[in-house]
Coordinates of N, CA and C in Angstrom, one line a residue:
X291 N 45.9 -19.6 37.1 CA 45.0 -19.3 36.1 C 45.5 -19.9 34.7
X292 N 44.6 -20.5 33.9 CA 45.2 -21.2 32.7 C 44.4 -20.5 31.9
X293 N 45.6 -20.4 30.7 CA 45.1 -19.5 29.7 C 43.7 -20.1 28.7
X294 N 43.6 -19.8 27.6 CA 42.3 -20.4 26.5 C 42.9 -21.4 25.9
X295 N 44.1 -20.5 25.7 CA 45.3 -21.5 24.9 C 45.7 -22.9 25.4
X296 N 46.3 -23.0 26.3 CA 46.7 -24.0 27.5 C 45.0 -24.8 27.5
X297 N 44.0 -24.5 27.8 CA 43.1 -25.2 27.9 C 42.6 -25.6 26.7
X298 N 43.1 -25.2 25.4 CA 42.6 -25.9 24.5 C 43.7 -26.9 23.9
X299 N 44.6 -26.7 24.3 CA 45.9 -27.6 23.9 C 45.9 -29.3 24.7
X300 N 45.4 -28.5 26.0 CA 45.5 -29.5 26.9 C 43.9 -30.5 26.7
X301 N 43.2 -30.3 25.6 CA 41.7 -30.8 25.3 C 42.1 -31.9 24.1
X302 N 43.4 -31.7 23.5 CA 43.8 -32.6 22.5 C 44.8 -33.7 23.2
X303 N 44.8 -34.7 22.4 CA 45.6 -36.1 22.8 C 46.9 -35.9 21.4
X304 N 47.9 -35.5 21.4 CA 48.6 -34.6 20.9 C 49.0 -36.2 20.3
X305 N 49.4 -37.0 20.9 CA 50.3 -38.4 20.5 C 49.4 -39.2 19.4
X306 N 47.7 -39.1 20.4 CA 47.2 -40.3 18.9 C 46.2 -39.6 17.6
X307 N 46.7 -38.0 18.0 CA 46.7 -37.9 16.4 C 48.1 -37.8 15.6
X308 N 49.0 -37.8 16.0 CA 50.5 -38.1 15.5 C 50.0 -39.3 14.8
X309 N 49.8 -40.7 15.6 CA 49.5 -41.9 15.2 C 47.9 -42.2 13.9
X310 N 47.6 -41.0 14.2 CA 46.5 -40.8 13.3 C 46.8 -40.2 11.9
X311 N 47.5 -39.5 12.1 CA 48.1 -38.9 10.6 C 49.0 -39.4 10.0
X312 N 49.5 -40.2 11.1 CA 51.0 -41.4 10.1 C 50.1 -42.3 9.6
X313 N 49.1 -42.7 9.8 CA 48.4 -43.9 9.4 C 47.6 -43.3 8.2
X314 N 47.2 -42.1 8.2 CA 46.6 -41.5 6.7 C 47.4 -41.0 5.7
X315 N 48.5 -40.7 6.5 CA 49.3 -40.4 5.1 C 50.0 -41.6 4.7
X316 N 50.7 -43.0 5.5 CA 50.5 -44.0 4.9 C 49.9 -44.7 3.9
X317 N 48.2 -44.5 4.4 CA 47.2 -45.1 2.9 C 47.3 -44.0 1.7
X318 N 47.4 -42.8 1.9 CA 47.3 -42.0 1.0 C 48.5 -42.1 -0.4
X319 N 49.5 -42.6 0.5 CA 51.4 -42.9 0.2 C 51.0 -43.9 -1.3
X320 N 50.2 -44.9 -1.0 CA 50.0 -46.3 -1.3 C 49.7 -45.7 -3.2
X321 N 48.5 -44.9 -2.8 CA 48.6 -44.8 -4.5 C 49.5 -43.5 -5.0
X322 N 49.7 -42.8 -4.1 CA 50.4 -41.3 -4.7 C 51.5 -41.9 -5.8
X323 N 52.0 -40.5 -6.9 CA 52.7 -40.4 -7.9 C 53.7 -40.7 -7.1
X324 N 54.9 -41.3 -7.5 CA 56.3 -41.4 -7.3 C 57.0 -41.0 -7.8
X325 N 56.9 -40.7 -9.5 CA 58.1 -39.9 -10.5 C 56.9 -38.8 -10.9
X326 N 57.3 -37.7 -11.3 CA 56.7 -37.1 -11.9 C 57.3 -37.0 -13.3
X327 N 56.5 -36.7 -14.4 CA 57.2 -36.5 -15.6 C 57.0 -35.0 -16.2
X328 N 58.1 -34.7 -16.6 CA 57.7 -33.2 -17.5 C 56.6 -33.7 -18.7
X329 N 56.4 -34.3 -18.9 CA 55.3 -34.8 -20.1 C 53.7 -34.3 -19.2
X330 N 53.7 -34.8 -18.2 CA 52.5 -34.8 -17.1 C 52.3 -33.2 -17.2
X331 N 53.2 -32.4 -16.7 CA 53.0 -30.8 -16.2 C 52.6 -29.8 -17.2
X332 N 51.0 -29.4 -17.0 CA 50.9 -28.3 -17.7 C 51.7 -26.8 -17.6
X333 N 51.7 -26.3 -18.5 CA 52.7 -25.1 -18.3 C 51.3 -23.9 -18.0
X334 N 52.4 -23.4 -17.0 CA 51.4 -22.1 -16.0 C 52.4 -20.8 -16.6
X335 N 51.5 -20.0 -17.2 CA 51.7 -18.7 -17.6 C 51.5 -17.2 -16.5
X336 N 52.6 -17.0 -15.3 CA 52.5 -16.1 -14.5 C 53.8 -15.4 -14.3
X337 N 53.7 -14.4 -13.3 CA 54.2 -13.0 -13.6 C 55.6 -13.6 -13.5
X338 N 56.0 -15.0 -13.1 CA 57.6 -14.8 -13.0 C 58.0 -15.8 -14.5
X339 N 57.0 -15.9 -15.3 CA 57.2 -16.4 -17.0 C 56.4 -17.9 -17.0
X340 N 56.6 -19.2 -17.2 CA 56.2 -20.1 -17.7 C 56.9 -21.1 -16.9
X341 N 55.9 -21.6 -16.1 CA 56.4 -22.3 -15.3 C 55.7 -24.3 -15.0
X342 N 56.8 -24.9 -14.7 CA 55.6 -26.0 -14.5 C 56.1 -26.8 -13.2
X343 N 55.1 -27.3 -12.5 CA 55.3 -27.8 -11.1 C 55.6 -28.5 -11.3
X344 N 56.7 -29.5 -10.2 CA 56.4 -30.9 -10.3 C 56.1 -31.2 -8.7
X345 N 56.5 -30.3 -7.7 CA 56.0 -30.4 -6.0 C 55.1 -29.0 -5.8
X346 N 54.4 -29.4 -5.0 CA 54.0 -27.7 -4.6 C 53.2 -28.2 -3.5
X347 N 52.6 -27.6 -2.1 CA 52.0 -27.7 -0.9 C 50.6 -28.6 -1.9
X348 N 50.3 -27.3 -2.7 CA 49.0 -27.6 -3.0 C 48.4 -29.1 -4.0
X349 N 49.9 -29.5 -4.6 CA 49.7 -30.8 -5.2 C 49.4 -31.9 -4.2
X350 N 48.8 -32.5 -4.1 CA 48.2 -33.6 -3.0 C 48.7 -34.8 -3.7
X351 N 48.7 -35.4 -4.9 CA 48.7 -36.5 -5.0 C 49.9 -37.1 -5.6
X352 N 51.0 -36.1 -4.8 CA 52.3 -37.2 -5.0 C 53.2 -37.4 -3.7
X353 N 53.8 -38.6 -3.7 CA 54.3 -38.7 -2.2 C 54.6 -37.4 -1.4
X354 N 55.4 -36.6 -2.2 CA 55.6 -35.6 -0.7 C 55.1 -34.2 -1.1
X355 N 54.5 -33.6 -0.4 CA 53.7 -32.4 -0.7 C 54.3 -31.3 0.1
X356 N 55.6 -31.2 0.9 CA 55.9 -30.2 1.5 C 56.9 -29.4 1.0
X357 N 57.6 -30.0 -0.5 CA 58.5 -28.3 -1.0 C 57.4 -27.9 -2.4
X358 N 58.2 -27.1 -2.6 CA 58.4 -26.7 -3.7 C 59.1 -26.6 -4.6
X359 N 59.1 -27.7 -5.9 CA 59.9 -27.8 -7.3 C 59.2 -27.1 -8.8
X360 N 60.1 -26.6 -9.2 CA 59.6 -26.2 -10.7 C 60.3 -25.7 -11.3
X361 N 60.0 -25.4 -12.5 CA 60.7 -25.5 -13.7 C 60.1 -24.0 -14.1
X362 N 61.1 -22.9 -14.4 CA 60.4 -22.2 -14.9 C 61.7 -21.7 -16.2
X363 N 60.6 -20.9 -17.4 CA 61.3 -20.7 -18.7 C 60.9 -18.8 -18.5
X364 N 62.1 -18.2 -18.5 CA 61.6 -16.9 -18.9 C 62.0 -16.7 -20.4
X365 N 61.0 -16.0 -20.6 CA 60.8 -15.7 -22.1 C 62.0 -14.3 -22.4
X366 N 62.7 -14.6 -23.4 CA 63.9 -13.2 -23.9 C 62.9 -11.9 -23.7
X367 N 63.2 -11.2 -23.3 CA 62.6 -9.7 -23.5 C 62.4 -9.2 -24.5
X368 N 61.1 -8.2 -25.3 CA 61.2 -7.7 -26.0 C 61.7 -7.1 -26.8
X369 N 62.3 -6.8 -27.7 CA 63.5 -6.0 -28.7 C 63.1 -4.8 -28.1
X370 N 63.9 -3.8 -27.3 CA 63.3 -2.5 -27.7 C 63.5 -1.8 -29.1
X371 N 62.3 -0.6 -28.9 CA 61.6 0.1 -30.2 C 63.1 0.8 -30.5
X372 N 63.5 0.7 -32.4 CA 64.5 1.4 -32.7 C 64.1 2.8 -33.3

């Protein structure tokens, strides 16, 4: 008995989309960013202070999209009240 799983695995050609996605991420390669500059990155204001990306999953248009780099500034703490 084959499972849903197994029959849907076994419905893909596992190798020529390997060869499919090396060849898109290839053209994609062609124009992507190669340096990024801190001049480029807007500054993101969130709960762990001021931060600016230079990698993140969600950035698509520089060569590599699978870490995550940034730069973050935490702001001095408040004076407490005297």
């Amino acid at each position: 008995m084959t499972s849903e799983r197994t029959a849907k695995l076994a419905s893909h050609n596992f190798w020529n989309e390997l060869i499919v996605l090396r060849d898109r991420q290839r053209e994609q390669r062609k124009s992507a960013v190669q340096v990024v500059r801190l001049s480029e990155l807007p500054l993101e204001n969130n709960e762990q202070g001021l931060m600016r990306w230079y990698l993140h999953p969600s950035i698509i248009d520089t060569v590599l999209s699978t870490l995550s780099i940034y730069r973050q500034e935490i702001p001095p703490a408040a004076a407490p009240a005297a």
